[in-house]
Amino acid sequence: MLRPVMMFLGLIAMPLQVFAASQSVPSIDGALFAAIAGASPGDVLLLDPGPHQGPITLDKPITIDGQGKANVYGDKTGSVITVTGTDIAIRGLKITGSGSSHETIDSGIQLHRTAARVLIENNHILGNLYGIDIHGAKNVTVLANTIVGRRDHRMNSRGNGIYVWNAPGTLVERNDIRLGRDGIFVNTSKRGIFRGNLMRDLRFAVHYMYAHDSEISANISVGNHLGFALMYSDRITVRDNMSLADRDQGLMLNYTNKSDLVGNLVRGTGGKCLFIYNAHRNLIGDNRFEGCGIGIHFTAGSERNAMVGNAFIANQTQVKYVGTRDVEWSFDGRGNFWSDHPVFDLDRNGIADSRFRPNDLMDHILWSQPAAGMLLGSPAVQLIRWSQAHFPATLPGGVVDSFPLMKPIEIRVPEEITSLELAARANPVWLRERTENVSDPLASH
């Protein structure tokens, strides 16, 4: 008696995949609806090449596989694919035809809060208002998708490539995102990983609001208005990202605390490589800030941030910091590299023999009174700078690096990414498409 009971218990404990069936779905109207309705948990629906009528809702653990040749299209209302169930996979599809309502977040794929453990991979999600909306779902993986948004004249009328709201455990990796508003927008969420994504021709590549305990790593932002905007968020790891030829800022920390910014490259930003506003207790180390209008703009009482191992190379203004006291930018005998610091290293320990102040009194005057720039070549300005060089007591408060480095950190950019950077620099999208910025995208932040 015991043996039959044990066999029965073993059968019901077996995973659904053991009993799963693969079913071909023809490219005719209504076929996909019928296949989903008749599918059993664990089934794999293999869509034939060609168009498949939507919109569809997935509420059971099945796999939809377009094998790279099937197009699921919507009727221009709502979302094309809505996911309400668990343990679902969506792969190999072209997804088009969402509605245009921001109120209902019309998307190529929309996941509701009842969804969990959903895999979205290798899809082409094209021309929808939002690409993927993860709205309260848990443990979702978004892998290796191509998402191309809309080209509405007003950039703020477009949707985001990937929108994450209150979705703990989200993994977004190796996606290619273009056009639309923000590439990845994370709001009121935690424990997410956003890794290895390429984002172009957007407002913000990555936009964080009230998102904590998460990772942003190895992402590339090219030719956007702003690379990585991190706001009101704590305990974030921002590592090995690149911001190349972005318009206004490469990295922004706004009320972001207890976070690590390490090994990032910001190059060729017209405005600021890094903007720090009221952000505290962050580690900013081993980053390379190169060829920007301002290397770092440090303001609004940001305190107790460790600045070490960074390279400031050929920025028009290396640092903009206005304060009445000195702020040390080194840690444990190691500072930063400054391309405009003429130095010697007689003991060959890799540390310059003289400390460095990136700003002087004239910088402070010019920031508060820009018209004074007309006097830069005058004897009065030369006298001020001579006095500061010979009488340090006349120096204002500001950044001091007591242990400047002799060599900068090197961060290699792949050739194919350099090509995208050069193209964005030569023909930026904000000039090419003349997007309307009546309300500038940065004005409200």
Coordinates of C-alpha atoms in Angstrom, one line a residue:
M1 CA 0.0 0.0 0.0
L2 CA 2.8 2.4 0.9
R3 CA 4.6 2.0 -2.5
P4 CA 1.6 3.1 -4.7
V5 CA 1.0 6.1 -2.4
M6 CA 4.7 7.1 -2.7
M7 CA 4.5 6.8 -6.5
F8 CA 1.4 9.0 -6.6
L9 CA 3.0 11.7 -4.4
G10 CA 6.1 11.6 -6.6
L11 CA 4.0 12.1 -9.7
I12 CA 2.1 15.1 -8.4
A13 CA 5.4 16.6 -7.2
M14 CA 7.0 16.4 -10.7
P15 CA 7.4 19.8 -12.4
L16 CA 4.9 20.9 -14.9
Q17 CA 7.5 20.7 -17.7
V18 CA 7.4 17.0 -17.6
F19 CA 3.9 17.0 -18.9
A20 CA 4.4 20.1 -21.1
A21 CA 3.4 20.0 -24.8
S22 CA 4.7 22.0 -27.7
Q23 CA 2.0 23.3 -30.0
S24 CA 2.4 25.2 -33.3
V25 CA 0.2 28.2 -33.7
P26 CA -0.7 29.2 -37.3
S27 CA -0.6 32.8 -38.5
I28 CA -4.3 33.3 -38.9
D29 CA -6.7 35.6 -37.0
G30 CA -7.9 34.1 -33.7
A31 CA -5.5 31.2 -33.7
L32 CA -3.3 32.6 -30.9
F33 CA -6.4 33.4 -28.7
A34 CA -7.6 29.8 -29.1
A35 CA -4.1 28.3 -28.4
I36 CA -3.7 30.3 -25.2
A37 CA -7.2 29.4 -24.0
G38 CA -6.6 25.7 -24.6
A39 CA -3.0 25.6 -23.2
S40 CA -2.2 23.7 -20.1
P41 CA 0.3 24.9 -17.5
G42 CA 3.9 24.3 -18.8
D43 CA 2.9 24.2 -22.5
V44 CA 5.1 25.9 -25.2
L45 CA 3.3 27.7 -28.0
L46 CA 5.5 27.9 -31.1
L47 CA 4.2 30.7 -33.3
D48 CA 4.5 30.2 -37.0
P49 CA 6.2 33.0 -39.0
G50 CA 4.0 36.0 -39.8
P51 CA 1.5 38.2 -38.0
H52 CA -0.5 37.0 -35.0
Q53 CA -3.6 38.9 -33.8
G54 CA -3.6 40.5 -30.4
P55 CA -3.9 41.9 -27.9
I56 CA -3.5 38.8 -25.6
T57 CA -3.5 38.1 -21.9
L58 CA -1.3 35.5 -20.3
D59 CA -2.6 34.2 -17.0
K60 CA -1.1 30.7 -16.7
P61 CA 2.5 29.3 -16.7
I62 CA 3.2 28.9 -20.4
T63 CA 5.8 29.9 -23.0
I64 CA 5.1 32.0 -26.0
D65 CA 8.0 31.5 -28.5
G66 CA 8.0 33.4 -31.8
Q67 CA 11.3 31.8 -32.9
G68 CA 12.4 35.3 -34.1
K69 CA 9.9 35.4 -37.0
A70 CA 6.4 36.0 -35.5
N71 CA 4.8 39.4 -35.0
V72 CA 2.1 39.8 -32.3
Y73 CA 0.3 43.0 -33.1
G74 CA -2.2 45.0 -31.0
D75 CA -5.3 47.0 -32.1
K76 CA -3.8 50.4 -31.0
T77 CA -5.7 50.3 -27.7
G78 CA -4.2 49.2 -24.4
S79 CA -1.2 46.9 -24.1
V80 CA -0.3 44.3 -26.7
I81 CA 0.6 41.5 -24.2
T82 CA -0.7 41.7 -20.7
V83 CA 0.8 39.3 -18.1
T84 CA -1.2 38.5 -14.9
G85 CA 0.1 35.0 -14.2
T86 CA 3.3 33.4 -12.9
D87 CA 6.2 31.4 -14.4
I88 CA 5.6 32.7 -18.0
A89 CA 8.2 33.1 -20.8
I90 CA 7.8 35.5 -23.8
R91 CA 10.6 35.1 -26.3
G92 CA 11.5 35.6 -30.0
L93 CA 8.6 37.9 -30.8
K94 CA 8.1 41.2 -32.7
I95 CA 5.6 43.2 -30.7
T96 CA 3.8 46.2 -32.1
G97 CA 0.6 48.2 -32.0
S98 CA 0.0 49.4 -28.4
G99 CA -2.4 52.2 -27.5
S100 CA -1.3 55.8 -26.6
S101 CA -2.6 56.3 -23.1
H102 CA -0.2 57.3 -20.4
E103 CA -2.9 56.8 -17.8
T104 CA -3.1 53.1 -18.5
I105 CA 0.6 52.9 -19.4
D106 CA -0.1 51.2 -22.8
S107 CA 2.9 49.0 -23.5
G108 CA 4.3 46.3 -25.7
I109 CA 4.3 44.0 -22.7
Q110 CA 2.6 45.0 -19.4
L111 CA 3.0 42.9 -16.2
H112 CA 0.5 43.3 -13.4
R113 CA 1.3 42.9 -9.7
T114 CA -0.1 39.4 -9.7
A115 CA 2.7 38.4 -12.1
A116 CA 5.9 36.8 -10.9
R117 CA 8.9 34.9 -12.2
V118 CA 8.4 36.1 -15.8
L119 CA 11.1 35.9 -18.5
I120 CA 11.0 38.3 -21.4
E121 CA 13.9 37.6 -23.8
N122 CA 15.1 38.2 -27.4
N123 CA 12.0 40.2 -28.5
H124 CA 11.8 43.2 -30.8
I125 CA 9.4 45.6 -29.1
L126 CA 8.9 48.4 -31.7
G127 CA 6.9 51.6 -31.8
N128 CA 4.8 51.2 -28.7
L129 CA 4.1 54.0 -26.2
Y130 CA 6.0 52.1 -23.5
G131 CA 8.2 49.1 -24.2
I132 CA 7.8 47.0 -21.1
D133 CA 5.9 48.0 -18.0
I134 CA 6.7 46.0 -14.9
H135 CA 4.0 47.2 -12.5
G136 CA 4.3 45.5 -9.1
A137 CA 5.4 42.2 -10.5
K138 CA 8.2 40.3 -8.6
N139 CA 11.4 38.6 -9.8
V140 CA 11.0 39.5 -13.5
T141 CA 13.9 39.0 -16.0
V142 CA 14.2 41.2 -19.1
L143 CA 17.0 39.9 -21.2
A144 CA 18.5 40.8 -24.6
N145 CA 15.5 42.6 -26.1
T146 CA 15.5 45.4 -28.7
I147 CA 13.2 48.2 -27.7
V148 CA 12.6 51.1 -30.1
G149 CA 10.1 53.8 -28.9
R150 CA 8.2 56.5 -30.7
R151 CA 9.4 59.7 -32.4
D152 CA 6.7 62.0 -31.1
H153 CA 7.7 65.7 -31.6
R154 CA 7.4 66.3 -27.8
M155 CA 9.9 64.0 -26.1
N156 CA 7.9 64.2 -22.8
S157 CA 4.8 62.8 -24.6
R158 CA 6.7 59.5 -25.3
G159 CA 6.8 56.6 -22.9
N160 CA 9.8 54.8 -21.3
G161 CA 11.6 51.8 -22.8
I162 CA 11.4 49.8 -19.6
Y163 CA 9.3 51.1 -16.6
V164 CA 9.8 49.4 -13.3
W165 CA 7.4 50.3 -10.4
N166 CA 7.5 48.5 -7.1
A167 CA 9.0 45.4 -8.6
P168 CA 11.5 43.8 -6.2
G169 CA 14.0 41.4 -7.7
T170 CA 13.9 42.7 -11.3
L171 CA 16.8 41.8 -13.6
V172 CA 17.2 43.9 -16.7
E173 CA 20.2 42.9 -18.8
R174 CA 21.8 43.3 -22.2
N175 CA 18.9 45.2 -23.8
D176 CA 19.2 47.7 -26.6
I177 CA 16.9 50.7 -26.1
R178 CA 16.4 53.6 -28.4
L179 CA 14.0 56.6 -28.7
G180 CA 11.0 57.2 -26.4
R181 CA 11.5 59.2 -23.2
D182 CA 13.7 57.4 -20.6
G183 CA 15.5 54.2 -21.4
I184 CA 15.0 52.6 -17.9
F185 CA 12.8 54.4 -15.4
V186 CA 12.7 52.8 -11.9
N187 CA 10.3 54.2 -9.4
T188 CA 9.6 53.1 -5.8
S189 CA 11.4 49.8 -6.1
K190 CA 14.3 47.9 -4.5
R191 CA 16.7 45.0 -5.1
G192 CA 16.9 45.4 -8.8
I193 CA 19.9 44.7 -11.2
F194 CA 20.3 46.8 -14.4
R195 CA 23.3 45.5 -16.2
G196 CA 24.9 45.7 -19.6
N197 CA 22.2 47.7 -21.4
L198 CA 22.8 50.1 -24.4
M199 CA 20.6 53.2 -24.5
R200 CA 20.6 55.9 -27.2
D201 CA 18.6 58.9 -28.4
L202 CA 16.6 59.3 -25.1
R203 CA 16.0 61.9 -22.4
F204 CA 17.6 59.9 -19.6
A205 CA 19.3 56.6 -20.1
V206 CA 18.6 55.4 -16.6
H207 CA 16.2 57.4 -14.3
Y208 CA 16.0 56.4 -10.6
M209 CA 13.4 57.7 -8.2
Y210 CA 13.0 56.3 -4.6
A211 CA 14.8 53.1 -5.6
H212 CA 17.1 51.4 -3.1
D213 CA 19.5 48.6 -2.6
S214 CA 20.2 47.9 -6.2
E215 CA 22.9 47.8 -8.9
I216 CA 23.5 49.7 -12.1
S217 CA 26.5 48.3 -13.8
A218 CA 28.2 48.1 -17.3
N219 CA 25.5 50.1 -19.0
I220 CA 26.2 52.4 -21.9
S221 CA 24.5 55.8 -22.6
V222 CA 25.3 57.4 -25.9
G223 CA 23.9 60.7 -27.2
N224 CA 21.1 61.2 -24.7
H225 CA 20.1 64.4 -22.9
L226 CA 21.4 62.9 -19.6
G227 CA 23.1 59.6 -18.8
F228 CA 22.3 58.3 -15.3
A229 CA 19.9 60.4 -13.1
L230 CA 19.8 59.0 -9.6
M231 CA 17.3 60.7 -7.3
Y232 CA 16.1 60.1 -3.8
S233 CA 17.7 56.7 -3.6
D234 CA 20.0 55.0 -1.1
R235 CA 22.5 52.2 -1.2
I236 CA 23.0 51.9 -4.9
T237 CA 26.1 50.4 -6.6
V238 CA 26.8 52.3 -9.8
R239 CA 29.8 50.6 -11.4
D240 CA 31.5 50.3 -14.8
N241 CA 29.0 52.4 -16.7
M242 CA 29.7 54.7 -19.7
S243 CA 28.2 58.1 -20.6
L244 CA 29.4 59.2 -24.0
A245 CA 28.4 62.4 -25.9
D246 CA 25.4 63.0 -23.6
R247 CA 24.1 66.5 -23.8
D248 CA 23.7 67.9 -20.3
Q249 CA 25.0 65.6 -17.6
G250 CA 26.7 62.2 -17.5
L251 CA 25.9 61.3 -13.9
M252 CA 23.6 63.1 -11.5
L253 CA 23.2 62.4 -7.7
N254 CA 20.2 64.2 -6.3
Y255 CA 19.4 63.3 -2.7
T256 CA 21.2 60.0 -3.2
N257 CA 23.1 58.6 -0.2
K258 CA 25.3 55.8 1.0
S259 CA 26.0 54.7 -2.6
D260 CA 29.1 53.7 -4.6
L261 CA 30.1 55.2 -7.9
V262 CA 33.1 53.3 -9.1
G263 CA 34.8 52.7 -12.4
N264 CA 32.5 54.8 -14.5
L265 CA 33.5 56.8 -17.7
V266 CA 31.9 60.1 -18.6
R267 CA 33.2 61.6 -21.8
G268 CA 32.3 64.5 -24.0
T269 CA 29.3 65.8 -22.1
G270 CA 28.4 69.4 -23.0
G271 CA 27.4 70.2 -19.5
K272 CA 28.6 68.4 -16.4
C273 CA 30.3 65.0 -16.1
L274 CA 28.9 64.6 -12.6
F275 CA 26.4 66.8 -10.8
I276 CA 26.1 66.2 -7.0
Y277 CA 23.2 67.9 -5.3
N278 CA 22.5 67.3 -1.6
A279 CA 24.0 63.8 -1.7
H280 CA 25.8 62.4 1.3
R281 CA 28.1 59.6 2.4
N282 CA 28.8 58.3 -1.1
L283 CA 32.0 56.7 -2.4
I284 CA 33.1 58.3 -5.7
G285 CA 36.2 56.4 -6.8
D286 CA 38.2 55.4 -9.8
N287 CA 36.0 57.2 -12.3
R288 CA 37.2 59.0 -15.4
F289 CA 35.7 62.4 -16.2
E290 CA 36.9 63.6 -19.5
G291 CA 36.1 66.4 -22.0
C292 CA 33.1 67.9 -20.2
G293 CA 32.1 71.5 -19.6
I294 CA 32.5 70.9 -15.9
G295 CA 34.1 67.8 -14.4
I296 CA 32.1 67.8 -11.1
H297 CA 29.6 70.4 -9.9
F298 CA 29.3 69.9 -6.2
T299 CA 26.6 71.9 -4.4
A300 CA 23.7 72.1 -1.9
G301 CA 25.6 71.1 1.2
S302 CA 26.7 67.6 0.0
E303 CA 28.9 66.3 2.7
R304 CA 31.0 63.2 3.8
N305 CA 31.6 62.0 0.3
A306 CA 34.8 60.1 -0.4
M307 CA 36.5 61.2 -3.6
V308 CA 39.5 59.0 -4.5
G309 CA 41.2 57.6 -7.6
N310 CA 39.2 59.7 -10.1
A311 CA 40.7 61.2 -13.2
F312 CA 39.8 64.7 -14.3
I313 CA 41.0 65.1 -17.9
A314 CA 40.6 68.2 -20.1
N315 CA 37.4 69.5 -18.7
Q316 CA 36.8 73.2 -19.3
T317 CA 36.3 73.6 -15.5
Q318 CA 37.6 70.6 -13.5
V319 CA 35.5 71.3 -10.4
K320 CA 32.8 73.8 -9.5
Y321 CA 32.5 74.0 -5.7
V322 CA 31.6 77.1 -3.8
G323 CA 32.2 77.0 -0.1
T324 CA 34.0 78.8 2.8
R325 CA 35.9 75.8 4.1
D326 CA 38.4 73.4 2.6
V327 CA 37.1 70.0 1.5
E328 CA 39.7 67.2 1.2
W329 CA 39.4 65.0 -1.9
S330 CA 41.7 62.2 -1.0
F331 CA 41.5 59.1 1.2
D332 CA 44.2 57.1 3.0
G333 CA 47.0 58.9 1.2
R334 CA 45.6 58.5 -2.3
G335 CA 44.0 61.4 -4.2
N336 CA 42.9 61.9 -7.8
F337 CA 44.5 62.7 -11.2
W338 CA 44.3 66.2 -12.6
S339 CA 45.3 66.8 -16.2
D340 CA 46.0 70.5 -15.5
H341 CA 48.2 70.0 -12.4
P342 CA 51.9 70.4 -13.4
V343 CA 53.6 68.1 -11.0
F344 CA 56.8 66.2 -10.1
D345 CA 57.2 62.8 -8.4
L346 CA 60.8 62.8 -7.2
D347 CA 60.3 59.8 -4.9
R348 CA 58.4 57.8 -7.6
N349 CA 55.6 56.6 -5.4
G350 CA 52.9 57.5 -7.9
I351 CA 51.8 60.5 -5.7
A352 CA 52.6 64.1 -6.8
D353 CA 54.9 66.0 -4.5
S354 CA 52.6 69.0 -4.2
R355 CA 49.0 69.2 -3.3
F356 CA 46.4 70.7 -5.7
R357 CA 43.5 73.1 -5.6
P358 CA 41.4 73.0 -8.8
N359 CA 39.9 76.4 -8.1
D360 CA 41.1 79.8 -7.0
L361 CA 39.6 83.1 -6.0
M362 CA 39.0 84.2 -9.6
D363 CA 36.9 81.1 -10.2
H364 CA 34.7 82.1 -7.3
I365 CA 34.4 85.6 -8.7
L366 CA 33.6 84.4 -12.2
W367 CA 30.9 82.0 -10.9
S368 CA 29.1 84.8 -9.1
Q369 CA 29.9 87.6 -11.5
P370 CA 30.3 86.2 -15.1
A371 CA 30.9 89.6 -16.5
A372 CA 34.3 89.6 -14.8
G373 CA 35.5 87.3 -17.5
M374 CA 36.2 90.4 -19.6
L375 CA 39.1 91.2 -17.1
L376 CA 40.8 87.8 -17.3
G377 CA 43.8 89.2 -19.1
S378 CA 44.1 92.3 -17.0
P379 CA 47.0 93.1 -14.6
A380 CA 44.5 93.1 -11.7
V381 CA 43.6 89.5 -12.3
Q382 CA 47.2 88.5 -12.7
L383 CA 48.0 90.2 -9.4
I384 CA 45.2 88.3 -7.6
R385 CA 46.5 85.0 -8.9
W386 CA 50.1 85.9 -8.1
S387 CA 49.1 86.8 -4.6
Q388 CA 47.3 83.5 -4.0
A389 CA 50.3 81.5 -5.3
H390 CA 52.7 83.2 -2.9
F391 CA 50.4 83.9 0.1
P392 CA 48.1 80.8 0.6
A393 CA 46.2 82.6 3.4
T394 CA 44.4 84.5 0.6
L395 CA 42.9 81.3 -0.8
P396 CA 39.2 80.8 -0.4
G397 CA 37.7 77.6 0.9
G398 CA 37.3 74.9 -1.7
V399 CA 38.5 71.5 -2.9
V400 CA 42.0 70.4 -1.8
D401 CA 43.7 67.2 -3.1
S402 CA 46.7 66.6 -0.8
F403 CA 47.8 63.5 -2.7
P404 CA 47.3 64.0 -6.4
L405 CA 47.9 60.9 -8.6
M406 CA 50.5 60.9 -11.3
K407 CA 48.6 58.6 -13.7
P408 CA 44.9 58.5 -14.6
I409 CA 42.7 55.4 -14.5
E410 CA 42.3 54.0 -18.0
I411 CA 38.9 52.7 -19.2
R412 CA 38.7 51.0 -22.6
V413 CA 35.8 51.7 -24.9
P414 CA 34.9 49.0 -27.5
E415 CA 35.4 50.1 -31.1
E416 CA 31.7 49.7 -31.9
I417 CA 30.7 51.9 -29.0
T418 CA 33.3 54.5 -30.1
S419 CA 31.7 54.6 -33.5
L420 CA 28.3 55.3 -31.9
E421 CA 29.8 58.0 -29.8
L422 CA 31.4 59.7 -32.8
A423 CA 28.1 59.5 -34.7
A424 CA 26.2 61.0 -31.8
R425 CA 28.7 63.8 -31.5
A426 CA 28.6 64.6 -35.2
N427 CA 24.8 64.5 -35.5
P428 CA 23.0 64.5 -32.1
V429 CA 19.4 63.4 -32.0
W430 CA 18.2 66.6 -30.3
L431 CA 19.3 68.6 -33.4
R432 CA 18.5 65.9 -35.9
E433 CA 14.9 65.5 -34.9
R434 CA 14.4 68.9 -33.4
T435 CA 12.4 67.6 -30.4
E436 CA 10.4 70.2 -28.7
N437 CA 11.6 71.1 -25.2
V438 CA 9.2 73.8 -24.2
S439 CA 9.4 72.2 -20.7
D440 CA 13.0 71.3 -20.6
P441 CA 13.4 67.7 -19.3
L442 CA 15.8 68.7 -16.6
A443 CA 13.9 71.7 -15.4
S444 CA 11.7 69.8 -13.0
H445 CA 14.6 67.9 -11.3

